[in-house]
Backbone as a chain_set.jsonl record, in Angstrom:
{"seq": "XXXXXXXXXXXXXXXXXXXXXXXXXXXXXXXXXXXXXXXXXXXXXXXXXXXXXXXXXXXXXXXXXXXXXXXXXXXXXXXXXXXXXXXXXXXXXXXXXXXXXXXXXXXXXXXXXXXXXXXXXXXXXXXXXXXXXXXXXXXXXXXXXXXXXXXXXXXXXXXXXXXXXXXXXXX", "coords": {"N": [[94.511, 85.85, 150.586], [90.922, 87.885, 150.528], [88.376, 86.886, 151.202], [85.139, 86.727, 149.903], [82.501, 87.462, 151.851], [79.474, 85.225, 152.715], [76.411, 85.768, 150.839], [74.209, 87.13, 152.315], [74.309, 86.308, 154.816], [75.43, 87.945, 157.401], [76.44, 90.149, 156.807], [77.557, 93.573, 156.892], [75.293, 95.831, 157.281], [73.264, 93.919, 156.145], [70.389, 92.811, 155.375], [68.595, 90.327, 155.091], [68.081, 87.514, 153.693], [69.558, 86.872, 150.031], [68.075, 87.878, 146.559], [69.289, 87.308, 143.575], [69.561, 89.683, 140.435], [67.468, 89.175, 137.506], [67.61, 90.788, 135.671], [69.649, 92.531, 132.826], [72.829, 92.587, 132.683], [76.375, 94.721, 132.659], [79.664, 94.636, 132.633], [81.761, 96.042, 133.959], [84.145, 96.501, 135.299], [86.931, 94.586, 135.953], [88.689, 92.756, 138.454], [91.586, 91.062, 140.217], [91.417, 89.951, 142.487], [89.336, 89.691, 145.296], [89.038, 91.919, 146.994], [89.697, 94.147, 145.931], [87.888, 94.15, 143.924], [85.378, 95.145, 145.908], [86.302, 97.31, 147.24], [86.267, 98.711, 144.956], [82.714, 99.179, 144.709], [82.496, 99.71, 146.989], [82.892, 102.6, 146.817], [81.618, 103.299, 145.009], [79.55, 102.904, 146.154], [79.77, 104.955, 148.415], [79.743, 107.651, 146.767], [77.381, 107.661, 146.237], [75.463, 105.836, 144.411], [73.353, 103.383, 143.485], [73.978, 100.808, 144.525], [72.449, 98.502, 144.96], [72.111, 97.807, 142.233], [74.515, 96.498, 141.002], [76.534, 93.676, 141.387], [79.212, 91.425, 142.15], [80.994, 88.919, 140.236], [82.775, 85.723, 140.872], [84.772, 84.451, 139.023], [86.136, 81.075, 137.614], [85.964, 79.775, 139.446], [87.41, 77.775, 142.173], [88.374, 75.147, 144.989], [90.055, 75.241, 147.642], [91.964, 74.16, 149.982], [93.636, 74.657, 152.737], [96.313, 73.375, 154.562], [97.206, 73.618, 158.03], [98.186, 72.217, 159.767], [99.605, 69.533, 162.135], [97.392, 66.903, 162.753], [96.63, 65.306, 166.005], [95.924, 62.914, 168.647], [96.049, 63.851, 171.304], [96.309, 66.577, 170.113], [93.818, 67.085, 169.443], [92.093, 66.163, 171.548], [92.572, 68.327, 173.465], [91.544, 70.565, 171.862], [88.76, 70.1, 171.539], [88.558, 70.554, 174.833], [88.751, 72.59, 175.174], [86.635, 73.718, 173.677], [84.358, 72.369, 174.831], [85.062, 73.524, 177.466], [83.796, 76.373, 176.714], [81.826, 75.457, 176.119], [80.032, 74.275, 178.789], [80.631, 76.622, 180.305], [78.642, 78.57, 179.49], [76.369, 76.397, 179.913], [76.484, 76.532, 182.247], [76.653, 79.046, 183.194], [73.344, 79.173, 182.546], [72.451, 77.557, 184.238], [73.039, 78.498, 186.861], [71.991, 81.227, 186.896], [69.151, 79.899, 187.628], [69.266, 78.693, 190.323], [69.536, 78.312, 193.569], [72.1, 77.514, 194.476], [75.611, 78.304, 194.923], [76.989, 80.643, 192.655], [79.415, 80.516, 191.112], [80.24, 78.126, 191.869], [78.592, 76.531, 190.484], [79.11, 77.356, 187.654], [81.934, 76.88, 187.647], [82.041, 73.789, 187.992], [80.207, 73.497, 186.0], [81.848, 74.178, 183.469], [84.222, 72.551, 183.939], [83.191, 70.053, 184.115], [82.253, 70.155, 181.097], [84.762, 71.117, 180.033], [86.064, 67.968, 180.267], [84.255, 66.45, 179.37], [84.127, 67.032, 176.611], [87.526, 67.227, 175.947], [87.348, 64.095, 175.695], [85.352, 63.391, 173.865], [86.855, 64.705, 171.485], [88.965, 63.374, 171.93], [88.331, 61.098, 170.71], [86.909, 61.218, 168.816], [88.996, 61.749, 167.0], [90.247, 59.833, 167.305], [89.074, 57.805, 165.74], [89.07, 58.301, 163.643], [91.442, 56.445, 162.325], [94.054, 57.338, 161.45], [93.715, 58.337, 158.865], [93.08, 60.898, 158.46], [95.52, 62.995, 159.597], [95.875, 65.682, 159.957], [94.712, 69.181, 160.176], [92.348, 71.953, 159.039], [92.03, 74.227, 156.252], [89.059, 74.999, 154.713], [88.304, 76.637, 151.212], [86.851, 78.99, 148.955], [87.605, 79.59, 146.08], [88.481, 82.699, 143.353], [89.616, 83.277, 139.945], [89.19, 85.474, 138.496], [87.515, 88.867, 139.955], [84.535, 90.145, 138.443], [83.018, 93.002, 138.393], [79.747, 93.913, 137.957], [77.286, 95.755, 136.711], [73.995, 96.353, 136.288], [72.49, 97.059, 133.148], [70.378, 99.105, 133.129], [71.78, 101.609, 134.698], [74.239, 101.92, 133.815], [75.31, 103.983, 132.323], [75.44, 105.859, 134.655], [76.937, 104.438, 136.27], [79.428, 104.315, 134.399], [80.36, 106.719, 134.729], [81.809, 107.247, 137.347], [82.996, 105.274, 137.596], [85.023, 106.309, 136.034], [86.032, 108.666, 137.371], [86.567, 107.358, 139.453], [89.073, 105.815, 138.711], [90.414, 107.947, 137.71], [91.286, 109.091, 140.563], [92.188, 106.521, 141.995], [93.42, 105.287, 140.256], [93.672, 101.813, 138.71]], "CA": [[93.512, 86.525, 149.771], [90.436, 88.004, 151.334], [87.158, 85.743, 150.713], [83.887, 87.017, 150.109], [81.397, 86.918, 152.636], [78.252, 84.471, 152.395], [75.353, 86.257, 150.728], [73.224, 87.5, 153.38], [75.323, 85.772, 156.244], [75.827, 88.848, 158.678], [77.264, 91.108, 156.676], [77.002, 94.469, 157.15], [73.817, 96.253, 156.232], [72.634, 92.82, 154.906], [68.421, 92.703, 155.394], [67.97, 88.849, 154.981], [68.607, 86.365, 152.28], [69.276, 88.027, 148.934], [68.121, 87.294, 145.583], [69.864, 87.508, 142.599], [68.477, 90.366, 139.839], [67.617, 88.743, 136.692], [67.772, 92.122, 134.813], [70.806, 92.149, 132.009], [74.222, 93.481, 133.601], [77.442, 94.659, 131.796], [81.106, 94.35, 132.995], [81.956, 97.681, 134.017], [85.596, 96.377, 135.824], [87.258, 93.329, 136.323], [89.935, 92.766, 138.939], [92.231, 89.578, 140.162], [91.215, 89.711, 143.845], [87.541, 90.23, 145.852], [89.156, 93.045, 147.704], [89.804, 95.214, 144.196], [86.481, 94.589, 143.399], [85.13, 95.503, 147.189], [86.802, 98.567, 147.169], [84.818, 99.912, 143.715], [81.977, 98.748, 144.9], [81.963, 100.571, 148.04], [83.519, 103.657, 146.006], [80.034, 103.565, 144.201], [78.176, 103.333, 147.362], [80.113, 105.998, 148.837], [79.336, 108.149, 145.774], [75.103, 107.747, 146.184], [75.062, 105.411, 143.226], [72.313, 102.797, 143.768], [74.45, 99.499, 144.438], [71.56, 97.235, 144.891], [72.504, 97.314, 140.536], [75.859, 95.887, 141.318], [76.891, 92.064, 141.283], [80.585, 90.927, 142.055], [81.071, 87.597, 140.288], [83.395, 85.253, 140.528], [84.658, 83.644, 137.529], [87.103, 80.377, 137.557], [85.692, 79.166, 141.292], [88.118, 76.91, 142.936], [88.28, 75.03, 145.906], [91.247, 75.622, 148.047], [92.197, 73.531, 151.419], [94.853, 75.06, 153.281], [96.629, 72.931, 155.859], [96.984, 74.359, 158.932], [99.306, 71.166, 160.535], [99.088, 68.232, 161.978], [96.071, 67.005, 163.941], [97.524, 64.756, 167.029], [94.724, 62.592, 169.477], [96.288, 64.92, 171.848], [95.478, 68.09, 169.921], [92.212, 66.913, 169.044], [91.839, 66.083, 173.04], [92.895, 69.732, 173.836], [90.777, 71.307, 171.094], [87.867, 69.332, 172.146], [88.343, 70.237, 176.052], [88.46, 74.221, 175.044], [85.141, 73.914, 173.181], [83.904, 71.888, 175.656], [84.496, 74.524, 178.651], [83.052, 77.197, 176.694], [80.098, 75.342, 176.024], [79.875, 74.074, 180.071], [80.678, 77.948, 180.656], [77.344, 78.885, 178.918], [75.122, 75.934, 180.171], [77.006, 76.715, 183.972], [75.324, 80.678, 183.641], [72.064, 79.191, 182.549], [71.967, 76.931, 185.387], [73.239, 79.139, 188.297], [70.582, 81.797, 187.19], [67.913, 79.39, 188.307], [68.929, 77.527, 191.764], [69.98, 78.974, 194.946], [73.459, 77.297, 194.89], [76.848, 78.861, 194.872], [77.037, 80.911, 191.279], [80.793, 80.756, 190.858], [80.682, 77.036, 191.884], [77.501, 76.269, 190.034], [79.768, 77.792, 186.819], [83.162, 75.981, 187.473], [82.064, 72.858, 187.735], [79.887, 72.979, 184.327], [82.854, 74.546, 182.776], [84.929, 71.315, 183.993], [82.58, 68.62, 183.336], [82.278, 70.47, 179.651], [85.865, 69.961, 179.53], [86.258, 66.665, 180.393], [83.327, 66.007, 177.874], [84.83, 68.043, 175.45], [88.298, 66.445, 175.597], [86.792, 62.521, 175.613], [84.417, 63.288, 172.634], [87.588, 64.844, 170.499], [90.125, 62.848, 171.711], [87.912, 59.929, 170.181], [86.484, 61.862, 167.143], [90.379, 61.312, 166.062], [91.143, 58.228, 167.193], [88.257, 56.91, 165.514], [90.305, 58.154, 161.556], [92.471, 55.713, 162.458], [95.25, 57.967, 161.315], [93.63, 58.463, 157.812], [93.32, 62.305, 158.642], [95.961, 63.346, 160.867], [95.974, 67.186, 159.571], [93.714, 69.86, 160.427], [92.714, 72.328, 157.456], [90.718, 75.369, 156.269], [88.743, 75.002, 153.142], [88.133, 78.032, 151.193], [86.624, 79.014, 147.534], [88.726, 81.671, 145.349], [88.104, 82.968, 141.906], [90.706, 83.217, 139.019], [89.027, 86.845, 139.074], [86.409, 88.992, 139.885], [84.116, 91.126, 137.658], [81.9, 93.942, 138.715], [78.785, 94.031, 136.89], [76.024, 97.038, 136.642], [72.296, 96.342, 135.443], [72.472, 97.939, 131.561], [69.699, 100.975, 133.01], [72.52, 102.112, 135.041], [75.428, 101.717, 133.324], [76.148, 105.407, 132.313], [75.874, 106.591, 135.75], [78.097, 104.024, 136.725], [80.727, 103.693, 133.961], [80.476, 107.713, 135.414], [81.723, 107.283, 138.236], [84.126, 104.712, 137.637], [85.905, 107.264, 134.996], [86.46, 109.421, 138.129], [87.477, 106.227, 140.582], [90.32, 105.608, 138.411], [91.771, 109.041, 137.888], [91.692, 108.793, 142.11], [92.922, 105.662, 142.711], [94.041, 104.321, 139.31], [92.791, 100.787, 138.624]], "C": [[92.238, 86.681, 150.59], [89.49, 87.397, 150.429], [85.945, 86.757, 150.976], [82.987, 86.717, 150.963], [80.301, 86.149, 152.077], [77.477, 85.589, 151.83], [74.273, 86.477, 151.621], [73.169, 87.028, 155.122], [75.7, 86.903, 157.295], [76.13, 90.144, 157.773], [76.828, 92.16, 156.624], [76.178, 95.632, 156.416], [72.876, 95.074, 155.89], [70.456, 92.898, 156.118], [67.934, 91.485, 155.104], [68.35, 88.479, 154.298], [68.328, 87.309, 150.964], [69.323, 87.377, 147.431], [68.521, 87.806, 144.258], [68.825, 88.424, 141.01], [68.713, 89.242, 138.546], [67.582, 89.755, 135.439], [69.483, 91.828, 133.755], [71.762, 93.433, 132.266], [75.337, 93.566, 132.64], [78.282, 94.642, 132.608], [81.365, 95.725, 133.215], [83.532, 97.685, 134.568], [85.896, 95.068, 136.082], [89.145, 93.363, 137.178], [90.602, 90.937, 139.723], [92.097, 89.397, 141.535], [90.031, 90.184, 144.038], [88.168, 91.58, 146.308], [88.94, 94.149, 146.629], [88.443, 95.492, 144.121], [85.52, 95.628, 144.998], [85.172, 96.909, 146.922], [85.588, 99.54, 145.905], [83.334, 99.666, 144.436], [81.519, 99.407, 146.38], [82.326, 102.116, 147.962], [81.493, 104.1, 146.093], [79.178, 104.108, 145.274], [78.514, 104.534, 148.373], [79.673, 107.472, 147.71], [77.927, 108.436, 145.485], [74.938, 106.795, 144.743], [74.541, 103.936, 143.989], [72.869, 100.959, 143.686], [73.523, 98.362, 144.458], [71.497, 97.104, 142.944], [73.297, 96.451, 140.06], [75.49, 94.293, 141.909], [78.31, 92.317, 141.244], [80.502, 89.578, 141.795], [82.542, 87.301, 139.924], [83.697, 84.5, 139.961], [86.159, 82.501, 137.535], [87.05, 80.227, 138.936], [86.67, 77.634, 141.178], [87.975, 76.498, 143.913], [89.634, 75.141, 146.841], [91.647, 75.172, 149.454], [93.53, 73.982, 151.944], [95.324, 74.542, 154.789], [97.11, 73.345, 156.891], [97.987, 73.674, 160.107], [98.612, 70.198, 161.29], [98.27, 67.989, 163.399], [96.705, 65.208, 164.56], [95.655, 64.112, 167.92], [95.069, 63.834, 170.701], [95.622, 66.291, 171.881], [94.163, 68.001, 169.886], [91.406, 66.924, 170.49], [91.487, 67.798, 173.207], [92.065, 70.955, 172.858], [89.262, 71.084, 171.741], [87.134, 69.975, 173.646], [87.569, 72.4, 175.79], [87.31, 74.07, 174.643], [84.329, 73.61, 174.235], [83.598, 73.023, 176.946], [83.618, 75.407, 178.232], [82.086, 76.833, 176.46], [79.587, 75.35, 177.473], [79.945, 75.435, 180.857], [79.272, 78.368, 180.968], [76.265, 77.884, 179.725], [75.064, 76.254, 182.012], [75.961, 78.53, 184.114], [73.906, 80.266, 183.731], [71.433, 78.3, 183.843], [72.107, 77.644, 186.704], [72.483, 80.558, 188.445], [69.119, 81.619, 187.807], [67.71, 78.293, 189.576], [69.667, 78.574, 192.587], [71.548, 78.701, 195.359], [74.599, 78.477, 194.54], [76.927, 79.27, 193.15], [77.981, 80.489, 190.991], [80.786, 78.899, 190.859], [79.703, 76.275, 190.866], [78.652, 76.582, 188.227], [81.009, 77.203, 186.847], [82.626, 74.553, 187.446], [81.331, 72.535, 186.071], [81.087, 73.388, 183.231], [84.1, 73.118, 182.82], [85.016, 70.249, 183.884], [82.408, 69.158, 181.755], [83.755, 70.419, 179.326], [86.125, 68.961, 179.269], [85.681, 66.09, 179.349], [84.036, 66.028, 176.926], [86.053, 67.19, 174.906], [88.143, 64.975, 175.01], [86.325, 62.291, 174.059], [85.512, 63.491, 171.441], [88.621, 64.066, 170.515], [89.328, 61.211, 170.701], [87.409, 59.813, 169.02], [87.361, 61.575, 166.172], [90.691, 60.534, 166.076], [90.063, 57.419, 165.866], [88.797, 56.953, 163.461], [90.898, 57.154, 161.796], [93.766, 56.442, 161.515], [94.686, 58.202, 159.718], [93.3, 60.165, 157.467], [93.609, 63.289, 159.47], [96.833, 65.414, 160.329], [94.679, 68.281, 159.726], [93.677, 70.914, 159.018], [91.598, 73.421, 157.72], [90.405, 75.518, 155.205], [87.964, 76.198, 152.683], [87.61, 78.079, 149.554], [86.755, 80.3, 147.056], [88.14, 81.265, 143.927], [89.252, 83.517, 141.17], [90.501, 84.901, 139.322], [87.372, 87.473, 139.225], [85.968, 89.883, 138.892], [83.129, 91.945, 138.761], [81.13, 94.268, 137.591], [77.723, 94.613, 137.354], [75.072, 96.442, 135.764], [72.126, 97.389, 134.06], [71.739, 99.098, 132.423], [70.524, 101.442, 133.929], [73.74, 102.297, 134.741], [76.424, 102.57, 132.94], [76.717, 106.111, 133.12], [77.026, 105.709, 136.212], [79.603, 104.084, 136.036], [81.325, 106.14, 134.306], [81.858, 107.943, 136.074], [82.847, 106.498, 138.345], [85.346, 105.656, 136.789], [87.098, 107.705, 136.02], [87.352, 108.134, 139.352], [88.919, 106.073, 140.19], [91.273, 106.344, 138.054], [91.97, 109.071, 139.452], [92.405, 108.155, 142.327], [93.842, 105.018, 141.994], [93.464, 103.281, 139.22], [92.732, 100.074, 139.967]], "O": [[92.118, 85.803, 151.445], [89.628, 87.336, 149.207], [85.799, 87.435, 151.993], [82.565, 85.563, 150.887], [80.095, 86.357, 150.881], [77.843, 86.645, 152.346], [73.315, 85.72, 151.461], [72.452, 87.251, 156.098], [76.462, 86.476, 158.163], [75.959, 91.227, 158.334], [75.636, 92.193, 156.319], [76.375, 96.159, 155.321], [71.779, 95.299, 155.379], [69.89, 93.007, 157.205], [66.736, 91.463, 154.821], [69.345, 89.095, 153.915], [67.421, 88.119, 150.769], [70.207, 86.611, 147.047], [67.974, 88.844, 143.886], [67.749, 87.994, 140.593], [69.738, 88.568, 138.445], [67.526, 89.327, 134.286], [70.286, 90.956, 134.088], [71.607, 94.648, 132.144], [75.426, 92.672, 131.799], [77.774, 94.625, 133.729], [81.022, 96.507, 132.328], [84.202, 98.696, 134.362], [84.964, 94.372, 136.483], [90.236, 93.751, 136.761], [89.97, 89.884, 139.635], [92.817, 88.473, 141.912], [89.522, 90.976, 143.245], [87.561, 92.516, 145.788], [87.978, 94.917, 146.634], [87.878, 96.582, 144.201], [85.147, 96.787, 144.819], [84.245, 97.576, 146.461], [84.712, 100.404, 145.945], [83.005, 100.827, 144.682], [80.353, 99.543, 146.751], [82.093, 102.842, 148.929], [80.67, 104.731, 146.757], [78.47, 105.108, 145.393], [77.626, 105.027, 149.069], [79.188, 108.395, 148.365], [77.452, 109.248, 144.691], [74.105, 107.253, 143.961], [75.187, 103.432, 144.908], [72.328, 100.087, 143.006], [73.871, 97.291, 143.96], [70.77, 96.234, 142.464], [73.114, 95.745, 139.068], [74.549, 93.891, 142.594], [78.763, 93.204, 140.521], [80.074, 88.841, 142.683], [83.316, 87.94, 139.211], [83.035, 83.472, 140.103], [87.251, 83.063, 137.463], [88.027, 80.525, 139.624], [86.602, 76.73, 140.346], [87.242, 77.295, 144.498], [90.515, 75.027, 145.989], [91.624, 76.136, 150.22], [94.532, 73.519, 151.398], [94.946, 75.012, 155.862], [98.184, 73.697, 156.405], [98.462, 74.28, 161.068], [97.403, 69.974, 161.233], [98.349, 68.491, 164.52], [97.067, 64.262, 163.862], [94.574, 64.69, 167.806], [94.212, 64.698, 170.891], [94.946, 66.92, 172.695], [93.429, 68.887, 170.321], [90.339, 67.517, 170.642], [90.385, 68.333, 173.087], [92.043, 72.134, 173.211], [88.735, 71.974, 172.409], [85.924, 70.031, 173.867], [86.561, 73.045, 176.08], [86.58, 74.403, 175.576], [83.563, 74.482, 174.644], [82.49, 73.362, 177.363], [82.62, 75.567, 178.935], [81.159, 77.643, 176.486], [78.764, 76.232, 177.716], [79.405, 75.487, 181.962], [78.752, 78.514, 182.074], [75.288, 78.457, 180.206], [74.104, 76.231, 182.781], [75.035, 78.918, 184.826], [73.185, 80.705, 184.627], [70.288, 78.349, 184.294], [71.313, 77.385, 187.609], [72.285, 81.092, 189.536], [68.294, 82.421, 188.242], [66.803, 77.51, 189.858], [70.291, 79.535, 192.139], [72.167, 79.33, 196.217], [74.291, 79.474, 193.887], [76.93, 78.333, 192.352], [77.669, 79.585, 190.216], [81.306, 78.345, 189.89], [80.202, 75.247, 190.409], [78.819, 75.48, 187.705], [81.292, 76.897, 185.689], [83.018, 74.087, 186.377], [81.705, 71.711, 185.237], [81.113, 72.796, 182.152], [84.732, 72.788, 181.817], [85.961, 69.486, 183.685], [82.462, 68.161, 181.035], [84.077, 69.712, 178.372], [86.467, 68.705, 178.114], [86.257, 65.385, 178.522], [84.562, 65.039, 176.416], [85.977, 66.559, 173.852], [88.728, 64.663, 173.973], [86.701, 61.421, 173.273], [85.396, 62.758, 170.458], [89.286, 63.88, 169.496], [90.075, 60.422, 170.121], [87.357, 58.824, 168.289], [87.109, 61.269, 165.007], [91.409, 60.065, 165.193], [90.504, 56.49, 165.189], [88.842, 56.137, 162.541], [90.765, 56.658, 160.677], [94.384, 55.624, 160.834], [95.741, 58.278, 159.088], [93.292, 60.582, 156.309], [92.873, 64.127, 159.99], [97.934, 65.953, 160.436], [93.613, 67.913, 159.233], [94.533, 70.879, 158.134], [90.771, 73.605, 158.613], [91.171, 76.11, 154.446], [87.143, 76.764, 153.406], [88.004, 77.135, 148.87], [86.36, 81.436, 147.32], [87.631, 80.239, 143.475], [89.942, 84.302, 141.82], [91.24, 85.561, 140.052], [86.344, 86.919, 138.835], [86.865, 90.514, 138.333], [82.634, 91.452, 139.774], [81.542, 94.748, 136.535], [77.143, 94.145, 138.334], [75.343, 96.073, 134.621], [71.583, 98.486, 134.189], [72.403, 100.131, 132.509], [69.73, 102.217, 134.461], [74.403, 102.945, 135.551], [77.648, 102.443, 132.988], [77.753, 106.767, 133.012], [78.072, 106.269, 136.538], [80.662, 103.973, 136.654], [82.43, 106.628, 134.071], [82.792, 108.587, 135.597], [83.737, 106.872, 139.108], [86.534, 105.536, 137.09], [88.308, 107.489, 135.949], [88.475, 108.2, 139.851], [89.846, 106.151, 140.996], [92.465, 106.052, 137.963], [93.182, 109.078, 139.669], [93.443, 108.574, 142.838], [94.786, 104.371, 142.449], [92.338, 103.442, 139.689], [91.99, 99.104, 140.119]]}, "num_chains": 1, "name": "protein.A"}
């Protein structure tokens, strides 16, 4: 199922942190996935209708951990070492921009001591569960379903607009 982005987290178009209208909204559609709703919702805004009216809520929030398999001192090592280079990657450019040494060597070695790091710190991050969480996981928050809800002084133009969405697409 596709997950809603954060509120004002990257997404596209977004203009900063965003605050919720306190104006009184009606139900104009309700569907059983974010995408459903998505879709109208960028219908509208494809259409010139003034989405900053629009709210998608989700109603019957869950939490949802999806295991992903099993986490090993090993894997945790080897997870660890990868993060690790690409961090030692990054601090290896910022250092071989500002000395006279060898770039390339100036850049492998921070990439290899950020391994080494890397591995040490995770292989010990896991040992240190003592086996009380030997699974890795991806926790996620879903909604029974969503609604799309319009600000009442728009509500004509929108329930408009939706008339026409659903002889197009159907629901």
């Amino acid at each position: 199922m596709t997950q809603p982005p954060i509120p004002g987290a990257g997404a596209p178009g977004a203009r900063g942190p965003v605050t919720p209208s306190h104006e009184p909204h009606q139900v104009l559609a309700e569907y059983p996935d974010y995408a459903q709703a998505q879709r109208l919702v960028d219908y509208l805004s494809d259409e010139g209708f003034p989405v900053q009216h629009v709210q998608i809520v989700g109603r019957g929030l869950h939490s949802v951990e999806q295991v992903v398999g099993r986490m090993t001192n090993g894997k945790a090592a080897l997870a660890g070492a990868a993060s690790g280079l690409w961090f030692g990657v990054l601090i290896g450019l910022l250092m071989a921009l500002f000395t006279d040494a060898n770039f390339l060597a100036v850049v492998a070695g921070a990439a290899v001591l950020g391994a080494i790091w890397g591995a040490v710190f995770g292989f010990a991050a896991q040992a240190a569960t003592r086996g009380q969480r030997d699974f890795a996981s991806v926790s996620t928050v879903e909604a029974d379903t969503y609604l799309v809800q319009v600000q009442t002084q728009v509500m004509q133009q929108a329930g408009e607009l939706y008339a026409r969405y659903q002889l197009k697409y159907g629901r």
